[in-house]
XYZ file of C-alpha atoms in Angstrom:
563
model
C 45.132 189.588 151.083
C 42.234 188.669 148.791
C 44.570 187.999 145.869
C 47.093 185.395 144.760
C 50.065 184.976 142.456
C 49.136 185.821 138.886
C 51.726 183.312 137.610
C 49.418 180.373 138.362
C 46.464 181.740 136.400
C 47.391 180.058 133.066
C 47.812 176.666 134.758
C 44.515 176.950 136.632
C 42.608 178.023 133.525
C 44.215 175.289 131.425
C 43.103 172.641 133.902
C 39.586 174.059 134.067
C 39.318 174.103 130.271
C 40.638 170.551 129.963
C 37.994 169.314 132.411
C 35.129 171.022 130.517
C 33.028 171.439 133.672
C 29.329 172.149 133.680
C 29.625 173.557 137.204
C 32.394 175.258 139.201
C 32.642 176.301 142.844
C 35.219 178.971 143.687
C 36.027 178.842 147.421
C 37.493 182.052 148.827
C 36.700 184.234 145.837
C 38.218 187.429 147.256
C 38.083 190.061 144.533
C 36.457 187.593 142.133
C 38.978 187.287 139.313
C 38.484 183.562 138.752
C 34.768 184.017 138.249
C 35.511 186.526 135.510
C 38.291 184.421 133.960
C 36.141 181.274 133.936
C 33.437 183.144 132.030
C 36.016 184.440 129.578
C 37.566 180.990 129.104
C 34.415 178.856 128.952
C 31.619 181.136 127.759
C 32.901 184.015 125.628
C 34.835 181.849 123.071
C 31.512 180.131 122.298
C 29.776 183.417 121.618
C 28.064 183.589 124.993
C 29.128 187.109 125.916
C 26.119 188.206 127.939
C 25.091 186.863 131.317
C 21.709 185.610 130.137
C 23.527 183.399 127.620
C 25.851 181.681 130.089
C 25.488 177.937 130.502
C 28.190 177.067 133.045
C 27.112 177.182 136.676
C 29.701 179.194 138.610
C 29.147 179.641 142.336
C 31.428 181.144 144.958
C 32.030 181.130 148.691
C 33.518 184.088 150.555
C 33.848 184.211 154.336
C 34.190 188.023 154.427
C 31.176 189.879 153.083
C 33.201 193.100 153.096
C 34.820 191.936 149.830
C 31.473 192.001 148.044
C 31.674 193.956 144.773
C 29.991 194.115 141.319
C 32.216 191.295 139.990
C 30.637 188.925 142.514
C 27.169 189.829 141.338
C 27.941 189.736 137.630
C 30.256 186.736 137.196
C 28.872 184.284 139.752
C 25.458 182.668 139.706
C 25.419 182.621 143.479
C 27.855 183.679 146.186
C 27.572 182.172 149.643
C 28.912 184.520 152.313
C 30.088 182.554 155.316
C 32.533 179.935 156.597
C 33.036 177.155 154.046
C 33.324 174.534 156.798
C 29.831 175.431 157.950
C 28.405 175.799 154.435
C 29.892 172.819 152.632
C 27.317 170.333 153.888
C 24.533 172.381 152.317
C 26.213 172.746 148.916
C 25.515 170.583 145.869
C 28.230 168.714 143.997
C 30.306 170.523 141.386
C 32.429 169.229 138.535
C 35.346 171.427 139.603
C 36.067 173.133 142.910
C 38.769 175.804 143.231
C 40.633 176.317 146.497
C 43.170 178.917 145.414
C 45.378 180.296 148.206
C 42.831 179.436 150.874
C 44.194 176.336 152.609
C 46.953 178.193 154.460
C 44.266 180.211 156.294
C 43.195 177.062 158.201
C 45.100 175.070 160.762
C 46.114 171.575 159.669
C 43.209 169.811 161.342
C 40.508 172.054 159.912
C 42.266 172.219 156.550
C 42.452 168.433 156.215
C 38.767 168.167 157.126
C 37.934 170.803 154.510
C 39.887 168.954 151.818
C 38.014 165.728 152.485
C 34.626 167.449 152.480
C 35.350 169.287 149.240
C 36.614 166.116 147.536
C 33.301 164.508 148.474
C 31.508 167.375 146.697
C 33.468 167.294 143.447
C 32.706 165.153 140.426
C 35.986 165.680 138.586
C 38.637 167.660 140.440
C 39.437 169.801 143.458
C 42.143 172.214 142.334
C 44.271 173.599 145.166
C 46.973 176.249 145.162
C 48.980 177.084 148.256
C 52.341 178.826 148.692
C 55.446 176.788 149.382
C 56.366 179.320 152.068
C 53.355 181.355 153.251
C 54.311 184.884 154.248
C 53.622 186.167 157.725
C 50.181 187.685 157.323
C 47.489 188.997 159.617
C 44.119 190.661 159.124
C 43.381 192.701 155.989
C 40.659 195.358 155.779
C 39.341 194.105 159.075
C 39.174 190.486 157.874
C 40.789 188.302 160.545
C 40.383 185.247 158.292
C 43.249 186.541 156.137
C 45.784 185.414 158.767
C 48.037 182.552 157.662
C 47.834 179.625 160.071
C 49.590 176.729 158.350
C 52.106 175.602 155.754
C 51.253 172.713 153.447
C 53.564 170.335 151.611
C 53.137 167.456 149.202
C 53.134 164.767 151.902
C 50.070 166.370 153.505
C 48.026 165.032 150.567
C 49.018 161.359 150.691
C 45.542 160.265 151.784
C 44.185 161.550 148.458
C 44.612 160.689 144.798
C 46.385 163.762 143.436
C 48.825 165.257 140.956
C 51.324 167.899 142.027
C 53.123 170.734 140.289
C 55.446 173.364 141.722
C 55.773 176.746 140.051
C 58.922 178.460 141.390
C 58.428 182.161 142.041
C 61.612 183.831 143.260
C 62.718 182.157 146.492
C 59.175 180.905 146.983
C 56.725 179.040 144.816
C 53.118 178.124 144.196
C 52.159 174.515 144.806
C 49.303 173.322 142.608
C 47.566 170.123 143.627
C 44.801 168.509 141.598
C 42.872 166.196 143.935
C 40.602 163.613 142.330
C 37.668 161.673 143.763
C 38.737 158.142 144.646
C 38.508 156.021 141.519
C 39.316 152.527 142.875
C 36.012 151.032 141.767
C 37.186 148.614 139.066
C 37.699 144.968 139.949
C 41.158 144.730 141.439
C 43.504 141.746 141.458
C 43.306 139.548 144.498
C 46.323 139.875 146.758
C 48.611 137.075 147.823
C 47.296 137.070 151.395
C 43.696 136.650 150.238
C 44.363 133.008 149.484
C 44.880 130.336 152.172
C 48.480 129.150 152.094
C 49.359 125.718 153.382
C 52.937 125.539 154.568
C 54.860 122.853 152.703
C 57.095 122.101 155.656
C 60.086 122.493 153.345
C 62.356 125.440 152.911
C 63.922 124.455 149.647
C 65.954 127.086 147.795
C 64.074 129.220 145.304
C 65.191 130.293 141.871
C 64.552 134.040 141.790
C 64.883 136.098 138.637
C 65.566 139.823 138.991
C 64.792 141.960 135.958
C 67.072 144.967 136.312
C 65.788 148.223 134.801
C 69.246 149.725 134.097
C 72.809 149.789 135.440
C 72.916 153.385 136.677
C 73.885 154.274 140.235
C 70.538 154.852 141.941
C 69.205 154.030 145.370
C 66.433 151.882 143.919
C 68.795 149.661 141.932
C 71.182 149.483 144.877
C 68.417 148.002 147.045
C 67.503 145.430 144.393
C 71.141 144.384 144.177
C 71.367 144.128 147.968
C 68.329 141.837 147.975
C 69.945 139.682 145.300
C 73.185 139.483 147.255
C 71.409 138.495 150.459
C 69.219 135.869 148.765
C 72.282 134.393 147.076
C 74.103 134.249 150.419
C 71.133 132.364 151.896
C 71.420 129.629 149.310
C 68.829 130.691 146.753
C 69.576 130.611 143.051
C 69.569 134.201 141.813
C 69.409 135.116 138.141
C 69.985 138.658 136.851
C 68.195 139.589 133.631
C 68.521 142.780 131.650
C 68.238 144.224 128.164
C 71.752 145.492 127.702
C 72.007 145.850 123.936
C 75.476 145.095 122.603
C 76.937 145.012 126.114
C 76.243 141.545 127.472
C 77.063 142.478 131.079
C 73.819 142.747 133.058
C 75.139 143.675 136.501
C 76.668 147.112 137.139
C 80.330 147.368 138.063
C 79.763 149.751 140.956
C 78.128 147.169 143.254
C 80.026 144.086 144.489
C 77.773 141.087 143.898
C 77.812 137.498 142.724
C 74.792 135.752 141.211
C 74.244 132.309 139.772
C 73.516 133.467 136.241
C 73.318 136.585 134.105
C 70.951 136.595 131.139
C 71.358 139.405 128.620
C 68.007 139.578 126.834
C 68.421 140.915 123.274
C 66.627 144.109 122.395
C 63.324 143.284 120.757
C 62.994 140.019 122.654
C 60.616 139.500 125.569
C 61.643 138.622 129.095
C 58.837 136.058 129.045
C 60.973 133.738 126.912
C 63.620 133.492 129.639
C 61.588 132.897 132.801
C 60.721 129.202 132.682
C 63.672 128.367 134.936
C 62.456 130.735 137.695
C 60.157 129.991 140.615
C 59.371 133.684 140.948
C 60.362 136.884 139.146
C 61.056 140.309 140.681
C 60.247 143.221 138.360
C 62.691 146.067 138.842
C 60.454 148.872 137.585
C 56.715 149.385 137.300
C 56.822 149.729 133.497
C 58.127 146.165 133.213
C 54.928 144.659 134.642
C 52.841 144.592 131.403
C 55.521 142.645 129.535
C 55.655 140.005 132.263
C 51.980 139.186 132.556
C 51.657 136.430 129.962
C 53.783 133.898 131.822
C 53.256 130.970 134.141
C 55.877 132.355 136.535
C 54.534 134.518 139.378
C 55.680 138.151 139.127
C 56.378 140.337 142.161
C 56.830 144.091 142.010
C 58.413 145.631 145.091
C 57.479 149.310 144.982
C 60.157 151.592 146.424
C 58.517 154.899 145.497
C 59.292 157.405 142.752
C 58.330 160.904 141.638
C 55.266 159.737 139.701
C 53.914 157.879 142.706
C 54.183 161.082 144.748
C 52.110 163.026 142.230
C 54.821 164.637 140.094
C 53.480 163.347 136.775
C 54.443 166.226 134.481
C 51.010 167.874 134.489
C 47.920 168.043 136.671
C 45.336 166.367 134.461
C 43.556 163.241 135.607
C 44.170 161.528 132.280
C 47.812 162.514 131.863
C 49.896 159.883 130.020
C 51.864 159.113 133.187
C 48.760 158.606 135.333
C 47.172 156.395 132.687
C 50.340 154.321 132.422
C 50.621 153.885 136.182
C 46.967 152.904 136.529
C 47.410 150.299 133.815
C 50.526 148.837 135.450
C 49.336 148.776 139.055
C 45.984 147.258 138.153
C 47.612 144.312 136.406
C 47.460 141.092 138.403
C 51.010 140.882 139.693
C 51.914 140.499 143.361
C 52.648 143.845 145.017
C 54.919 144.604 147.952
C 55.929 148.020 149.325
C 59.123 149.324 150.887
C 57.328 151.284 153.623
C 53.908 151.940 155.153
C 53.782 155.251 153.249
C 54.192 153.515 149.898
C 51.643 150.859 150.867
C 49.245 153.646 151.815
C 49.611 155.320 148.409
C 49.004 152.038 146.592
C 45.846 151.500 148.631
C 44.470 155.035 148.225
C 45.208 155.414 144.536
C 44.879 151.905 143.142
C 42.981 149.941 145.769
C 45.871 147.491 146.119
C 46.974 145.942 149.400
C 50.737 145.512 149.600
C 52.840 143.704 152.168
C 55.538 145.954 153.635
C 59.078 144.684 153.117
C 61.495 147.400 154.264
C 64.968 148.066 152.967
C 67.788 146.293 154.706
C 71.269 147.612 155.356
C 74.568 145.762 155.577
C 75.638 146.770 159.067
C 79.055 145.181 158.537
C 79.883 147.496 155.628
C 78.201 150.487 157.265
C 79.613 150.581 160.775
C 80.938 153.280 163.110
C 84.473 154.580 162.940
C 86.268 157.511 164.474
C 84.481 160.691 163.536
C 86.851 163.594 162.778
C 85.183 166.077 165.165
C 86.115 168.907 162.823
C 82.598 169.926 161.773
C 82.380 167.737 158.668
C 78.813 167.686 157.351
C 77.870 165.063 154.772
C 75.330 165.268 151.942
C 74.543 162.216 149.782
C 72.444 162.116 146.643
C 71.784 163.164 143.073
C 71.770 166.983 142.702
C 69.643 166.706 139.552
C 66.610 165.414 141.474
C 64.500 168.322 142.743
C 62.718 166.242 145.376
C 66.027 165.575 147.134
C 65.915 169.190 148.351
C 69.592 170.021 148.076
C 68.722 173.680 147.506
C 67.152 173.597 150.965
C 70.261 171.948 152.422
C 72.564 174.582 150.943
C 70.417 177.438 152.238
C 70.218 175.893 155.702
C 73.989 175.472 155.805
C 74.464 179.081 154.718
C 72.344 180.157 157.695
C 74.534 178.071 159.973
C 77.650 179.723 158.522
C 76.123 183.191 158.831
C 75.553 182.516 162.538
C 79.325 182.207 162.968
C 79.726 178.408 162.923
C 82.586 176.968 160.911
C 82.403 173.599 159.191
C 83.144 171.885 155.910
C 80.818 169.981 153.621
C 81.333 166.730 151.741
C 78.793 165.965 149.015
C 78.707 162.457 147.579
C 76.888 162.653 144.262
C 76.514 161.089 140.821
C 77.598 164.271 139.010
C 79.271 167.411 140.338
C 76.713 170.210 140.745
C 77.313 173.921 140.354
C 77.019 175.521 143.768
C 76.877 179.313 143.766
C 76.888 181.714 146.674
C 78.047 179.279 149.353
C 80.434 180.833 151.869
C 81.482 177.455 153.313
C 83.886 174.983 151.668
C 82.343 172.098 149.712
C 84.161 169.002 148.486
C 82.448 166.862 145.851
C 82.952 163.094 145.793
C 81.590 161.820 142.488
C 80.437 158.202 142.198
C 82.684 156.570 144.804
C 82.720 152.805 145.291
C 80.361 151.391 147.895
C 83.309 150.800 150.217
C 84.446 154.402 149.790
C 80.897 155.620 150.417
C 80.807 153.776 153.739
C 84.133 155.380 154.677
C 82.780 158.853 153.879
C 79.845 158.212 156.195
C 81.895 157.158 159.212
C 84.384 160.020 158.758
C 81.641 162.670 159.003
C 80.310 164.437 162.085
C 76.752 165.176 160.930
C 74.613 163.827 158.111
C 72.083 166.263 156.584
C 69.138 164.906 154.585
C 66.565 167.337 153.147
C 64.232 165.441 150.780
C 60.720 166.729 150.130
C 59.428 163.152 150.035
C 60.831 159.623 150.026
C 59.473 156.119 149.681
C 61.957 154.997 152.341
C 65.060 157.180 152.374
C 68.117 154.950 152.644
C 70.978 157.439 153.212
C 69.878 158.445 156.748
C 69.789 154.769 157.736
C 73.260 154.308 156.247
C 74.425 157.267 158.335
C 72.825 155.794 161.461
C 74.545 152.456 160.837
C 77.823 154.362 160.517
C 77.377 156.035 163.900
C 76.747 159.491 162.434
C 74.046 161.758 163.949
C 71.283 162.613 161.498
C 69.414 165.841 160.775
C 66.594 165.133 158.340
C 63.202 166.139 157.034
C 60.048 164.205 157.907
C 59.584 163.225 154.299
C 57.314 160.202 154.542
C 59.213 156.950 154.159
C 61.968 157.956 156.573
C 59.415 157.707 159.368
C 59.632 153.915 158.962
C 62.721 154.073 161.187
C 63.455 157.674 162.174
C 61.851 159.082 165.356
C 62.185 162.841 165.975
C 64.268 163.562 169.053
C 64.992 159.865 169.605
C 67.413 158.832 166.890
C 67.414 161.947 164.674
C 66.682 165.653 164.723
C 63.904 166.335 162.228
C 62.031 169.190 160.598
C 59.280 169.660 158.052
C 60.443 169.452 154.416
C 61.665 172.839 153.265
C 61.912 174.251 156.805
C 65.276 175.931 156.330
C 65.356 177.616 159.732
C 64.606 174.461 161.732
C 67.162 172.450 159.787
C 69.787 175.138 160.371
C 69.060 175.274 164.115
C 69.281 171.480 164.349
C 72.713 171.511 162.712
C 73.855 174.340 164.978
C 72.646 172.472 168.047
C 74.665 169.399 167.136
C 77.758 171.451 166.343
C 77.483 172.997 169.798
C 76.668 169.824 171.743
C 79.018 166.866 171.230
C 77.140 164.887 173.878
C 73.960 165.118 171.774
C 75.893 163.859 168.770
C 77.004 160.842 170.780
C 73.482 160.026 171.950
C 72.073 160.221 168.414
C 74.986 158.207 167.055
C 74.407 155.414 169.560
C 70.637 155.334 169.089
C 71.024 155.516 165.326
C 73.284 152.474 165.316
C 70.759 150.580 167.436
C 68.046 151.506 164.923
C 70.131 150.377 161.968
C 70.763 146.988 163.575
C 66.991 146.440 163.651
C 66.967 146.981 159.880
C 70.055 144.917 159.096
C 69.810 143.168 155.752
C 70.271 139.800 157.441
C 66.965 140.435 159.260
C 64.873 142.139 156.604
C 65.803 139.612 153.925
C 63.882 137.030 155.924
C 60.686 139.030 155.340
C 61.296 138.992 151.599
C 62.214 135.311 151.638
C 58.995 134.399 153.477
C 56.948 136.581 151.122
C 58.455 134.985 148.005
C 57.794 131.492 149.361
C 54.208 132.483 150.070
C 53.821 133.844 146.530
C 55.159 130.637 144.991
C 52.892 128.404 147.110
C 49.872 130.655 146.522
C 50.506 130.689 142.796
C 50.674 126.895 142.645
C 47.487 126.551 144.674
C 45.691 129.011 142.395
C 46.892 127.168 139.304
C 45.250 124.013 140.665
C 42.012 125.669 141.734
C 41.715 128.076 138.786
C 42.986 126.380 135.611
C 44.303 128.876 133.109
C 45.093 131.532 135.732
C 48.576 132.972 135.282
C 48.975 135.811 137.765
C 47.225 136.851 140.953
C 43.614 137.513 140.036
C 44.034 136.985 136.292
């Protein structure tokens, strides 16, 4: 229908006002409410009540001329009646372009093409709204273009620089995406592989300092600790640094690890004063990069992905505090690596940085197959407080499975026990188990269910694969580094409750399929064993150290890559 959720109107108008456009294009104007609201928001408060006084150029595009009404004629300077894909090449540029509840009327190919063309025609922002779950919809008032043809999710926008906001509306929601013209025009730091590296012929041990961001149980910290453990086992000197306040212990108790030295940096002191003994330093979080720049020691940041990187920055504005902070950090001349091709792609699109891909590695001795119970045990792993983990989707999918007559039990390994309401199936919560206990919970489960909306890598499915447990998961970006639909996992689009439920039901019904996925998953995990992937990191760190020394000779005074 030629209307959209009224709940998003304040957000849309706020963004338009904050951008202070001199020109706006409203694509798919329908009844024409945004033309009227733009005039009320941008013209009337300045005393420009009458049309002859208006100074903002507001144009519209509407594919169905049958919607034409007096609002079109009064509130818009010009309305183009026709297909936007055919018209866009003839249109001028606009400061702001609105695409409110239009994208779902195109298939994915045409919709992606439209996004790119509109971004090329905007000076400040393309503002998109599309439902999280488009309703089944056909023609309206004889307009066949009203039919819904596609469903869009956050990961469909990864080739753009964007901010994302979800407004829940009942069991559905409006997704608002602010897409910005590519801004990577400033001089960027040179990357490590842009310099010729002469092999030294020696593989002497490195002294690697890891600056830990905290001691909390998170997947990101767990992977840093695994890297430290593997480097230490390979003979490198590993130093853990952290600002721990009164508690001098830097390493968390929940992860078994030995390092060569722990340095508790007092609050108010800089890490820079403790790095002279290191050949190279690994920053544990993007916000640490600015503090580490004024040092002779090369600094590496290995980006694993986080909510901000995937556009969830708290608001949609281009100059939001989070976006400004990230731009400052990523443009600093440190050495960048990425956990997956998806993360490397985001760094390139948004910040113009090339990053070597160094994937996560898994200890396939700790995570190994056991005897699955064959009693319908389904495992969930992750923090229930993180929206992007999609546990609400998992619970709804499992309820569908139960409603279809299947019987099973759920184990949920989590950092804090959530409140689950309305679930007909039994759920057991395992709160903050040891890493050894976690591995045991994997191998004593029949199916692992993973329902994230997006991930930089997505470690739990790989842990399940290593443990010989068949995986049902969403195609959430980083997981595609190792997961292949129908080969080593059953997969669905993020938020696709029905497909996830049917995948679980299929595995409950077909033990032979569970065995095939378990075997192929284990084979996949062995390819990503930590003993193999750590070699990629080791080679990268050696290359950074050699490059940094060569640059210091050729560019006196240079401290970091490109400084």
